[in-house]
Amino acid sequence: MKSLAQLRKEKGVLVAAHRGTSGGNIPPNTIAAFDLALKEGADILEMDLFKSLDGEIFVFHTGTEPCYLDRHIKIESKTSEEIRNLRLCNCDLEETFLGVNSFDEILEHYKGKCIMNLDRCIHITEDVMRAVRRHNMVDQILLKSDTSDKSLKLVETFAPDVAYMPIFFMEEDTASEKIESMNINYVGAELVFDREDASIVQDSYLEMMHKKNRLLWANSLVYSSRVPLTAGHSDDISLTDDPEKGWGWLVDKGFDIIQTDWTYHLVHYLKDRRK
């Protein structure tokens, strides 16, 4: 599998599909959603992991059970057998025929196909990496996490050979020097900022990161209209107003990877821009 840096050099700005491509009768974080995202041109599949009560890893964004299971439960408190009996709901809260995929199913299905960004799993890094190594897929994995000492130590201990990006929130990068001193494969950083004048989005900082051959990840997706992840340069403004105000601004700034909920539209925008 080609590295992120190789893919960036060959393809230009890379597209990360946030939980795959979902909508209609296809729920997110499923093989169906991930397959659709790849058909639409995604380079990276972002997915959320959790561990069942009896220790098996599954793919689902905990906390969204009312949205995608139509019930107020904590899915991580269920056994693997109970989870396999669940059926995901579509956008109208109607039950589909799709269940919650296990991480092993996901790994086997995408072996040799794409880069996978594993999210919300830093606390179970040991178990996650055990599964990844069992499938011989270290070269397809991208881990991201906060920059706490605990999280970085987990990466250093259990995933030193895996591509890793810290997440820098809102203001300064206070962790690069610490990460550089550790046995961590520091390939880039996810930058989250609500203002254009945040230090982590100034040209001097971005140029410095690029000189160190680090890739920069931006989130054009919108979790909440009240919490901008890229100072308003989002999927929403790109789709409803002008893509140059959203995706174009991020590209011009020098971001190498854009995570989106609208894979097809972003992929085609980037293709048209390169013409």
CSV table of N, CA, C and O in Angstrom, one decimal, residues 46-170:
chain,number,residue,atom,x,y,z
A,46,GLU,N,-12.6,7.2,6.9
A,46,GLU,CA,-12.6,7.5,8.3
A,46,GLU,C,-13.7,6.7,9.0
A,46,GLU,O,-14.8,6.6,8.5
A,47,MET,N,-13.4,6.0,10.1
A,47,MET,CA,-14.3,5.2,10.8
A,47,MET,C,-14.1,5.3,12.3
A,47,MET,O,-13.0,5.6,12.8
A,48,ASP,N,-15.2,5.0,13.0
A,48,ASP,CA,-15.2,5.0,14.5
A,48,ASP,C,-15.3,3.6,15.1
A,48,ASP,O,-16.1,2.8,14.7
A,49,LEU,N,-14.4,3.4,16.1
A,49,LEU,CA,-14.3,2.0,16.7
A,49,LEU,C,-14.8,2.1,18.1
A,49,LEU,O,-14.6,3.1,18.8
A,50,PHE,N,-15.3,0.9,18.6
A,50,PHE,CA,-15.5,0.7,20.0
A,50,PHE,C,-15.4,-0.7,20.4
A,50,PHE,O,-15.4,-1.6,19.4
A,51,LYS,N,-15.3,-1.0,21.6
A,51,LYS,CA,-15.2,-2.4,22.1
A,51,LYS,C,-16.4,-2.9,22.8
A,51,LYS,O,-16.9,-2.1,23.7
A,52,SER,N,-16.9,-4.0,22.5
A,52,SER,CA,-18.1,-4.6,23.1
A,52,SER,C,-17.8,-5.0,24.6
A,52,SER,O,-16.7,-5.0,25.0
A,53,LEU,N,-18.9,-5.3,25.3
A,53,LEU,CA,-18.7,-5.7,26.7
A,53,LEU,C,-17.8,-6.9,26.8
A,53,LEU,O,-17.0,-7.0,27.8
A,54,ASP,N,-17.8,-7.8,25.9
A,54,ASP,CA,-16.9,-9.0,25.9
A,54,ASP,C,-15.7,-8.9,25.1
A,54,ASP,O,-15.0,-9.9,24.8
A,55,GLY,N,-15.3,-7.6,24.7
A,55,GLY,CA,-14.0,-7.4,24.1
A,55,GLY,C,-13.8,-7.4,22.6
A,55,GLY,O,-12.7,-7.3,22.2
A,56,GLU,N,-14.9,-7.5,21.8
A,56,GLU,CA,-14.7,-7.5,20.4
A,56,GLU,C,-14.9,-6.1,19.9
A,56,GLU,O,-15.7,-5.3,20.4
A,57,ILE,N,-14.1,-5.8,18.9
A,57,ILE,CA,-14.1,-4.4,18.3
A,57,ILE,C,-15.1,-4.3,17.2
A,57,ILE,O,-15.1,-5.2,16.3
A,58,PHE,N,-15.9,-3.3,17.2
A,58,PHE,CA,-16.9,-3.0,16.2
A,58,PHE,C,-16.8,-1.6,15.6
A,58,PHE,O,-16.1,-0.8,16.2
A,59,VAL,N,-17.5,-1.3,14.5
A,59,VAL,CA,-17.4,0.0,13.9
A,59,VAL,C,-18.7,0.7,14.0
A,59,VAL,O,-19.7,0.3,13.5
A,60,PHE,N,-18.7,1.7,14.9
A,60,PHE,CA,-19.9,2.5,15.1
A,60,PHE,C,-19.5,3.7,16.0
A,60,PHE,O,-18.6,3.6,16.8
A,61,HIS,N,-20.2,4.9,15.8
A,61,HIS,CA,-19.9,6.1,16.5
A,61,HIS,C,-20.8,6.0,17.8
A,61,HIS,O,-22.0,6.3,17.7
A,62,THR,N,-20.2,5.7,18.9
A,62,THR,CA,-20.9,5.6,20.2
A,62,THR,C,-21.5,7.0,20.5
A,62,THR,O,-20.9,8.0,20.2
A,63,GLY,N,-22.7,7.0,21.0
A,63,GLY,CA,-23.4,8.3,21.3
A,63,GLY,C,-24.4,8.6,20.3
A,63,GLY,O,-25.3,9.5,20.5
A,64,THR,N,-24.4,7.9,19.1
A,64,THR,CA,-25.4,8.1,18.1
A,64,THR,C,-26.4,7.0,18.0
A,64,THR,O,-27.1,6.9,17.0
A,65,GLU,N,-26.5,6.2,19.1
A,65,GLU,CA,-27.5,5.1,19.1
A,65,GLU,C,-28.9,5.6,18.8
A,65,GLU,O,-29.6,4.9,18.1
A,66,PRO,N,-29.4,6.7,19.4
A,66,PRO,CA,-30.7,7.2,19.0
A,66,PRO,C,-30.9,7.4,17.5
A,66,PRO,O,-32.0,7.2,17.0
A,67,CYS,N,-29.9,7.9,16.9
A,67,CYS,CA,-30.0,8.2,15.5
A,67,CYS,C,-30.0,7.0,14.6
A,67,CYS,O,-30.7,7.0,13.5
A,68,TYR,N,-29.1,6.0,14.9
A,68,TYR,CA,-28.9,4.9,14.0
A,68,TYR,C,-29.4,3.6,14.5
A,68,TYR,O,-29.3,2.6,13.7
A,69,LEU,N,-29.8,3.5,15.7
A,69,LEU,CA,-30.4,2.3,16.3
A,69,LEU,C,-31.8,2.5,16.8
A,69,LEU,O,-32.5,1.6,17.2
A,70,ASP,N,-32.2,3.8,16.8
A,70,ASP,CA,-33.6,4.2,17.3
A,70,ASP,C,-33.8,3.7,18.7
A,70,ASP,O,-34.9,3.2,19.1
A,71,ARG,N,-32.8,3.7,19.5
A,71,ARG,CA,-33.0,3.4,20.9
A,71,ARG,C,-31.9,4.0,21.8
A,71,ARG,O,-30.8,4.3,21.3
A,72,HIS,N,-32.3,4.3,23.0
A,72,HIS,CA,-31.4,5.0,23.9
A,72,HIS,C,-30.6,3.9,24.7
A,72,HIS,O,-31.0,3.5,25.8
A,73,ILE,N,-29.5,3.5,24.2
A,73,ILE,CA,-28.7,2.5,24.8
A,73,ILE,C,-27.2,2.9,24.7
A,73,ILE,O,-26.9,3.8,24.0
A,74,LYS,N,-26.4,2.2,25.4
A,74,LYS,CA,-24.9,2.4,25.2
A,74,LYS,C,-24.5,1.1,24.6
A,74,LYS,O,-24.4,0.1,25.2
A,75,ILE,N,-24.2,1.2,23.3
A,75,ILE,CA,-23.8,0.0,22.5
A,75,ILE,C,-22.6,-0.7,23.1
A,75,ILE,O,-22.5,-2.0,23.0
A,76,GLU,N,-21.7,0.0,23.7
A,76,GLU,CA,-20.5,-0.6,24.3
A,76,GLU,C,-20.8,-1.5,25.5
A,76,GLU,O,-20.0,-2.2,26.0
A,77,SER,N,-22.0,-1.3,26.0
A,77,SER,CA,-22.4,-2.2,27.2
A,77,SER,C,-23.1,-3.5,26.7
A,77,SER,O,-23.5,-4.3,27.6
A,78,LYS,N,-23.1,-3.7,25.4
A,78,LYS,CA,-23.7,-4.9,24.9
A,78,LYS,C,-22.7,-6.0,24.5
A,78,LYS,O,-21.5,-5.6,24.2
A,79,THR,N,-23.0,-7.2,24.6
A,79,THR,CA,-22.1,-8.3,24.2
A,79,THR,C,-22.0,-8.3,22.6
A,79,THR,O,-22.9,-7.8,21.9
A,80,SER,N,-21.0,-9.0,22.1
A,80,SER,CA,-20.8,-9.1,20.7
A,80,SER,C,-22.0,-9.8,20.0
A,80,SER,O,-22.5,-9.4,18.9
A,81,GLU,N,-22.6,-10.8,20.7
A,81,GLU,CA,-23.8,-11.4,20.2
A,81,GLU,C,-25.0,-10.5,20.1
A,81,GLU,O,-25.7,-10.5,19.1
A,82,GLU,N,-25.2,-9.7,21.2
A,82,GLU,CA,-26.3,-8.7,21.2
A,82,GLU,C,-26.1,-7.7,20.1
A,82,GLU,O,-27.0,-7.3,19.4
A,83,ILE,N,-24.8,-7.2,19.9
A,83,ILE,CA,-24.6,-6.2,18.8
A,83,ILE,C,-24.8,-6.8,17.4
A,83,ILE,O,-25.4,-6.1,16.6
A,84,ARG,N,-24.5,-8.0,17.2
A,84,ARG,CA,-24.7,-8.7,15.9
A,84,ARG,C,-26.2,-8.8,15.6
A,84,ARG,O,-26.6,-8.9,14.4
A,85,ASN,N,-27.0,-8.8,16.6
A,85,ASN,CA,-28.5,-8.9,16.4
A,85,ASN,C,-29.1,-7.6,16.2
A,85,ASN,O,-30.3,-7.5,15.8
A,86,LEU,N,-28.4,-6.5,16.3
A,86,LEU,CA,-29.0,-5.2,16.1
A,86,LEU,C,-29.0,-4.9,14.6
A,86,LEU,O,-28.3,-5.4,13.8
A,87,ARG,N,-30.0,-4.1,14.2
A,87,ARG,CA,-30.1,-3.6,12.8
A,87,ARG,C,-30.1,-2.1,12.8
A,87,ARG,O,-30.8,-1.4,13.6
A,88,LEU,N,-29.3,-1.5,11.9
A,88,LEU,CA,-29.1,-0.1,11.8
A,88,LEU,C,-30.3,0.5,11.1
A,88,LEU,O,-31.0,-0.1,10.3
A,89,CYS,N,-30.6,1.8,11.5
A,89,CYS,CA,-31.7,2.5,10.9
A,89,CYS,C,-31.3,3.5,9.8
A,89,CYS,O,-30.1,4.0,9.8
A,90,ASN,N,-32.2,3.8,8.9
A,90,ASN,CA,-31.9,4.8,7.9
A,90,ASN,C,-32.2,6.2,8.4
A,90,ASN,O,-32.5,6.4,9.6
A,91,CYS,N,-32.2,7.2,7.5
A,91,CYS,CA,-32.3,8.6,8.0
A,91,CYS,C,-33.7,8.9,8.4
A,91,CYS,O,-34.0,9.9,9.1
A,92,ASP,N,-34.7,8.0,8.2
A,92,ASP,CA,-36.1,8.1,8.7
A,92,ASP,C,-36.4,7.2,9.9
A,92,ASP,O,-37.5,7.0,10.2
A,93,LEU,N,-35.3,6.7,10.5
A,93,LEU,CA,-35.4,5.8,11.6
A,93,LEU,C,-36.1,4.5,11.3
A,93,LEU,O,-36.7,3.9,12.2
A,94,GLU,N,-36.1,4.1,10.0
A,94,GLU,CA,-36.7,2.9,9.6
A,94,GLU,C,-35.5,1.8,9.6
A,94,GLU,O,-34.4,2.1,9.2
A,95,GLU,N,-35.8,0.7,10.1
A,95,GLU,CA,-34.8,-0.4,10.2
A,95,GLU,C,-34.3,-0.9,8.8
A,95,GLU,O,-35.2,-1.1,8.0
A,96,THR,N,-33.0,-1.0,8.6
A,96,THR,CA,-32.5,-1.5,7.4
A,96,THR,C,-32.1,-3.0,7.6
A,96,THR,O,-32.3,-3.5,8.7
A,97,PHE,N,-31.6,-3.6,6.6
A,97,PHE,CA,-31.1,-5.0,6.7
A,97,PHE,C,-29.6,-5.0,7.1
A,97,PHE,O,-29.0,-6.1,7.2
A,98,LEU,N,-29.1,-3.8,7.4
A,98,LEU,CA,-27.6,-3.8,7.7
A,98,LEU,C,-27.4,-3.8,9.2
A,98,LEU,O,-28.1,-3.2,10.0
A,99,GLY,N,-26.4,-4.6,9.6
A,99,GLY,CA,-26.0,-4.7,11.0
A,99,GLY,C,-24.8,-3.9,11.2
A,99,GLY,O,-24.2,-3.2,10.3
A,100,VAL,N,-24.3,-3.9,12.5
A,100,VAL,CA,-23.1,-3.3,12.9
A,100,VAL,C,-21.9,-4.1,12.5
A,100,VAL,O,-21.8,-5.3,12.9
A,101,ASN,N,-21.0,-3.6,11.6
A,101,ASN,CA,-19.9,-4.4,11.2
A,101,ASN,C,-18.8,-4.6,12.3
A,101,ASN,O,-18.5,-3.6,13.0
A,102,SER,N,-18.2,-5.7,12.4
A,102,SER,CA,-17.1,-5.9,13.2
A,102,SER,C,-15.8,-5.3,12.6
A,102,SER,O,-15.8,-5.2,11.3
A,103,PHE,N,-14.8,-5.0,13.4
A,103,PHE,CA,-13.6,-4.4,12.8
A,103,PHE,C,-12.9,-5.5,12.0
A,103,PHE,O,-12.3,-5.1,10.9
A,104,ASP,N,-13.0,-6.7,12.3
A,104,ASP,CA,-12.4,-7.8,11.5
A,104,ASP,C,-13.0,-7.9,10.2
A,104,ASP,O,-12.3,-8.1,9.2
A,105,GLU,N,-14.3,-7.7,10.1
A,105,GLU,CA,-15.0,-7.7,8.8
A,105,GLU,C,-14.5,-6.6,7.9
A,105,GLU,O,-14.2,-6.7,6.7
A,106,ILE,N,-14.4,-5.4,8.5
A,106,ILE,CA,-13.9,-4.2,7.8
A,106,ILE,C,-12.5,-4.4,7.3
A,106,ILE,O,-12.2,-4.1,6.1
A,107,LEU,N,-11.6,-4.9,8.2
A,107,LEU,CA,-10.2,-5.1,7.8
A,107,LEU,C,-10.1,-6.0,6.6
A,107,LEU,O,-9.4,-5.8,5.7
A,108,GLU,N,-10.8,-7.1,6.7
A,108,GLU,CA,-10.7,-8.1,5.6
A,108,GLU,C,-11.2,-7.6,4.3
A,108,GLU,O,-10.7,-7.9,3.3
A,109,HIS,N,-12.3,-6.9,4.4
A,109,HIS,CA,-13.0,-6.4,3.2
A,109,HIS,C,-12.1,-5.3,2.5
A,109,HIS,O,-12.1,-5.3,1.3
A,110,TYR,N,-11.3,-4.5,3.2
A,110,TYR,CA,-10.6,-3.4,2.6
A,110,TYR,C,-9.1,-3.7,2.6
A,110,TYR,O,-8.3,-2.8,2.3
A,111,LYS,N,-8.7,-4.9,2.8
A,111,LYS,CA,-7.3,-5.3,2.7
A,111,LYS,C,-6.7,-5.0,1.3
A,111,LYS,O,-7.2,-5.5,0.3
A,112,GLY,N,-5.7,-4.2,1.3
A,112,GLY,CA,-5.0,-3.8,0.0
A,112,GLY,C,-5.7,-2.8,-0.8
A,112,GLY,O,-5.3,-2.5,-1.9
A,113,LYS,N,-6.8,-2.2,-0.2
A,113,LYS,CA,-7.6,-1.3,-1.1
A,113,LYS,C,-7.4,0.2,-0.8
A,113,LYS,O,-7.6,1.0,-1.7
A,114,CYS,N,-7.2,0.6,0.5
A,114,CYS,CA,-7.2,2.0,0.8
A,114,CYS,C,-6.6,2.3,2.2
A,114,CYS,O,-6.4,1.3,3.0
A,115,ILE,N,-6.4,3.5,2.5
A,115,ILE,CA,-6.0,4.0,3.8
A,115,ILE,C,-7.2,4.1,4.7
A,115,ILE,O,-8.3,4.6,4.3
A,116,MET,N,-7.1,3.6,6.0
A,116,MET,CA,-8.2,3.7,6.9
A,116,MET,C,-7.8,4.5,8.1
A,116,MET,O,-6.8,4.2,8.8
A,117,ASN,N,-8.5,5.6,8.4
A,117,ASN,CA,-8.3,6.4,9.5
A,117,ASN,C,-9.2,5.9,10.7
A,117,ASN,O,-10.4,6.0,10.6
A,118,LEU,N,-8.6,5.4,11.7
A,118,LEU,CA,-9.3,4.8,12.8
A,118,LEU,C,-9.5,5.9,13.9
A,118,LEU,O,-8.5,6.4,14.5
A,119,ASP,N,-10.8,6.2,14.2
A,119,ASP,CA,-11.1,7.3,15.1
A,119,ASP,C,-11.7,6.8,16.4
A,119,ASP,O,-12.2,5.7,16.4
A,120,ARG,N,-11.6,7.6,17.4
A,120,ARG,CA,-12.3,7.4,18.7
A,120,ARG,C,-11.9,6.0,19.3
A,120,ARG,O,-12.7,5.3,20.0
A,121,CYS,N,-10.6,5.7,19.1
A,121,CYS,CA,-10.2,4.4,19.6
A,121,CYS,C,-8.9,4.4,20.3
A,121,CYS,O,-8.3,3.3,20.6
A,122,ILE,N,-8.4,5.6,20.7
A,122,ILE,CA,-7.0,5.7,21.3
A,122,ILE,C,-7.0,4.9,22.6
A,122,ILE,O,-5.9,4.3,22.9
A,123,HIS,N,-8.1,4.8,23.3
A,123,HIS,CA,-8.1,4.1,24.6
A,123,HIS,C,-8.0,2.6,24.5
A,123,HIS,O,-7.8,1.9,25.4
A,124,ILE,N,-8.3,2.1,23.2
A,124,ILE,CA,-8.2,0.6,23.0
A,124,ILE,C,-7.1,0.3,21.9
A,124,ILE,O,-7.2,-0.6,21.2
A,125,THR,N,-6.1,1.2,21.9
A,125,THR,CA,-5.1,1.0,20.9
A,125,THR,C,-4.5,-0.4,20.9
A,125,THR,O,-4.2,-0.9,19.8
A,126,GLU,N,-4.2,-0.9,22.0
A,126,GLU,CA,-3.6,-2.3,22.1
A,126,GLU,C,-4.4,-3.3,21.4
A,126,GLU,O,-3.9,-4.1,20.5
A,127,ASP,N,-5.7,-3.3,21.6
A,127,ASP,CA,-6.6,-4.3,21.0
A,127,ASP,C,-6.8,-4.0,19.5
A,127,ASP,O,-6.8,-4.9,18.7
A,128,VAL,N,-6.9,-2.7,19.1
A,128,VAL,CA,-7.0,-2.3,17.7
A,128,VAL,C,-5.8,-2.8,17.0
A,128,VAL,O,-5.9,-3.4,15.9
A,129,MET,N,-4.6,-2.5,17.5
A,129,MET,CA,-3.4,-2.9,16.8
A,129,MET,C,-3.2,-4.4,16.7
A,129,MET,O,-2.6,-4.9,15.8
A,130,ARG,N,-3.7,-5.1,17.7
A,130,ARG,CA,-3.6,-6.6,17.7
A,130,ARG,C,-4.4,-7.1,16.5
A,130,ARG,O,-3.9,-8.0,15.7
A,131,ALA,N,-5.6,-6.5,16.2
A,131,ALA,CA,-6.4,-6.9,15.1
A,131,ALA,C,-5.7,-6.5,13.8
A,131,ALA,O,-5.7,-7.3,12.8
A,132,VAL,N,-5.2,-5.3,13.7
A,132,VAL,CA,-4.5,-4.8,12.5
A,132,VAL,C,-3.3,-5.7,12.1
A,132,VAL,O,-3.2,-6.1,11.0
A,133,ARG,N,-2.5,-6.1,13.1
A,133,ARG,CA,-1.4,-6.9,12.8
A,133,ARG,C,-1.8,-8.3,12.4
A,133,ARG,O,-1.1,-9.0,11.6
A,134,ARG,N,-2.9,-8.8,13.0
A,134,ARG,CA,-3.4,-10.1,12.6
A,134,ARG,C,-3.7,-10.2,11.2
A,134,ARG,O,-3.6,-11.2,10.5
A,135,HIS,N,-4.2,-9.1,10.6
A,135,HIS,CA,-4.6,-9.0,9.2
A,135,HIS,C,-3.4,-8.5,8.3
A,135,HIS,O,-3.6,-8.3,7.1
A,136,ASN,N,-2.3,-8.2,9.0
A,136,ASN,CA,-1.1,-7.7,8.2
A,136,ASN,C,-1.4,-6.4,7.4
A,136,ASN,O,-1.2,-6.3,6.2
A,137,MET,N,-2.0,-5.4,8.1
A,137,MET,CA,-2.5,-4.2,7.4
A,137,MET,C,-1.9,-2.9,8.1
A,137,MET,O,-2.6,-1.9,8.0
A,138,VAL,N,-0.8,-3.0,8.7
A,138,VAL,CA,-0.2,-1.8,9.4
A,138,VAL,C,0.0,-0.7,8.4
A,138,VAL,O,-0.3,0.5,8.7
A,139,ASP,N,0.3,-1.0,7.1
A,139,ASP,CA,0.6,0.1,6.1
A,139,ASP,C,-0.7,0.7,5.6
A,139,ASP,O,-0.6,1.7,4.9
A,140,GLN,N,-1.8,0.3,6.1
A,140,GLN,CA,-3.1,0.9,5.6
A,140,GLN,C,-3.8,1.7,6.7
A,140,GLN,O,-4.8,2.3,6.5
A,141,ILE,N,-3.1,1.8,7.9
A,141,ILE,CA,-3.7,2.5,9.0
A,141,ILE,C,-3.2,3.9,9.3
A,141,ILE,O,-2.0,4.1,9.2
A,142,LEU,N,-4.1,4.8,9.6
A,142,LEU,CA,-3.7,6.1,10.1
A,142,LEU,C,-4.4,6.3,11.4
A,142,LEU,O,-5.7,6.2,11.5
A,143,LEU,N,-3.7,6.6,12.5
A,143,LEU,CA,-4.2,6.9,13.8
A,143,LEU,C,-4.1,8.4,14.1
A,143,LEU,O,-3.2,9.0,13.7
A,144,LYS,N,-5.2,8.9,14.7
A,144,LYS,CA,-5.2,10.3,15.2
A,144,LYS,C,-5.6,10.3,16.6
A,144,LYS,O,-6.4,9.4,17.0
A,145,SER,N,-5.2,11.3,17.4
A,145,SER,CA,-5.6,11.4,18.8
A,145,SER,C,-5.3,12.7,19.3
A,145,SER,O,-4.6,13.6,18.7
A,146,ASP,N,-5.8,13.0,20.5
A,146,ASP,CA,-5.4,14.2,21.3
A,146,ASP,C,-3.9,14.0,21.6
A,146,ASP,O,-3.3,13.0,21.4
A,147,THR,N,-3.3,15.0,22.2
A,147,THR,CA,-1.9,15.0,22.5
A,147,THR,C,-1.6,14.9,24.0
A,147,THR,O,-0.5,15.3,24.4
A,148,SER,N,-2.5,14.3,24.7
A,148,SER,CA,-2.2,14.0,26.1
A,148,SER,C,-1.0,13.0,26.3
A,148,SER,O,-0.8,12.2,25.4
A,149,ASP,N,-0.3,13.1,27.4
A,149,ASP,CA,0.8,12.1,27.6
A,149,ASP,C,0.3,10.7,27.5
A,149,ASP,O,1.0,9.8,27.0
A,150,LYS,N,-0.9,10.4,28.1
A,150,LYS,CA,-1.5,9.1,28.1
A,150,LYS,C,-1.7,8.6,26.6
A,150,LYS,O,-1.3,7.4,26.3
A,151,SER,N,-2.3,9.4,25.8
A,151,SER,CA,-2.6,9.0,24.4
A,151,SER,C,-1.3,8.8,23.6
A,151,SER,O,-1.2,7.8,22.9
A,152,LEU,N,-0.4,9.7,23.8
A,152,LEU,CA,0.9,9.5,23.0
A,152,LEU,C,1.7,8.3,23.5
A,152,LEU,O,2.3,7.6,22.6
A,153,LYS,N,1.6,8.0,24.7
A,153,LYS,CA,2.3,6.8,25.2
A,153,LYS,C,1.7,5.5,24.7
A,153,LYS,O,2.4,4.6,24.4
A,154,LEU,N,0.4,5.5,24.5
A,154,LEU,CA,-0.3,4.4,23.9
A,154,LEU,C,0.1,4.2,22.5
A,154,LEU,O,0.4,3.0,22.0
A,155,VAL,N,0.3,5.3,21.7
A,155,VAL,CA,0.7,5.2,20.4
A,155,VAL,C,2.1,4.7,20.3
A,155,VAL,O,2.5,3.8,19.6
A,156,GLU,N,3.0,5.2,21.2
A,156,GLU,CA,4.4,4.8,21.2
A,156,GLU,C,4.6,3.4,21.6
A,156,GLU,O,5.4,2.6,21.0
A,157,THR,N,3.8,2.9,22.5
A,157,THR,CA,3.9,1.5,23.0
A,157,THR,C,3.3,0.5,22.0
A,157,THR,O,3.9,-0.6,21.8
A,158,PHE,N,2.2,0.8,21.4
A,158,PHE,CA,1.5,-0.2,20.6
A,158,PHE,C,1.4,0.0,19.1
A,158,PHE,O,1.1,-0.9,18.4
A,159,ALA,N,1.7,1.2,18.7
A,159,ALA,CA,1.6,1.5,17.3
A,159,ALA,C,2.8,2.5,16.8
A,159,ALA,O,2.5,3.4,16.1
A,160,PRO,N,4.0,2.2,17.2
A,160,PRO,CA,5.1,3.1,16.8
A,160,PRO,C,5.4,3.1,15.3
A,160,PRO,O,6.0,4.0,14.8
A,161,ASP,N,4.9,2.0,14.6
A,161,ASP,CA,5.2,1.9,13.2
A,161,ASP,C,4.0,2.3,12.3
A,161,ASP,O,4.0,2.3,11.1
A,162,VAL,N,2.9,2.8,12.9
A,162,VAL,CA,1.7,3.2,12.2
A,162,VAL,C,1.8,4.7,11.9
A,162,VAL,O,2.2,5.5,12.8
A,163,ALA,N,1.3,5.1,10.8
A,163,ALA,CA,1.2,6.6,10.5
A,163,ALA,C,0.3,7.2,11.6
A,163,ALA,O,-0.8,6.8,11.8
A,164,TYR,N,0.8,8.3,12.1
A,164,TYR,CA,0.1,9.0,13.2
A,164,TYR,C,0.0,10.5,13.0
A,164,TYR,O,1.0,11.1,12.6
A,165,MET,N,-1.2,11.0,13.3
A,165,MET,CA,-1.4,12.5,13.3
A,165,MET,C,-2.0,12.9,14.7
A,165,MET,O,-3.0,12.4,15.0
A,166,PRO,N,-1.3,13.9,15.3
A,166,PRO,CA,-2.0,14.5,16.5
A,166,PRO,C,-3.1,15.4,16.0
A,166,PRO,O,-3.0,15.9,14.9
A,167,ILE,N,-4.0,15.7,16.9
A,167,ILE,CA,-5.1,16.7,16.6
A,167,ILE,C,-4.8,17.9,17.4
A,167,ILE,O,-4.8,17.9,18.6
A,168,PHE,N,-4.5,19.0,16.7
A,168,PHE,CA,-4.3,20.3,17.4
A,168,PHE,C,-5.6,21.1,17.3
A,168,PHE,O,-6.1,21.5,16.2
A,169,PHE,N,-6.1,21.5,18.5
A,169,PHE,CA,-7.3,22.2,18.6
A,169,PHE,C,-7.1,23.7,18.8
A,169,PHE,O,-6.5,24.1,19.7
A,170,MET,N,-7.7,24.4,17.8
A,170,MET,CA,-8.0,25.9,18.0
A,170,MET,C,-6.7,26.8,18.0
A,170,MET,O,-6.7,27.8,17.3
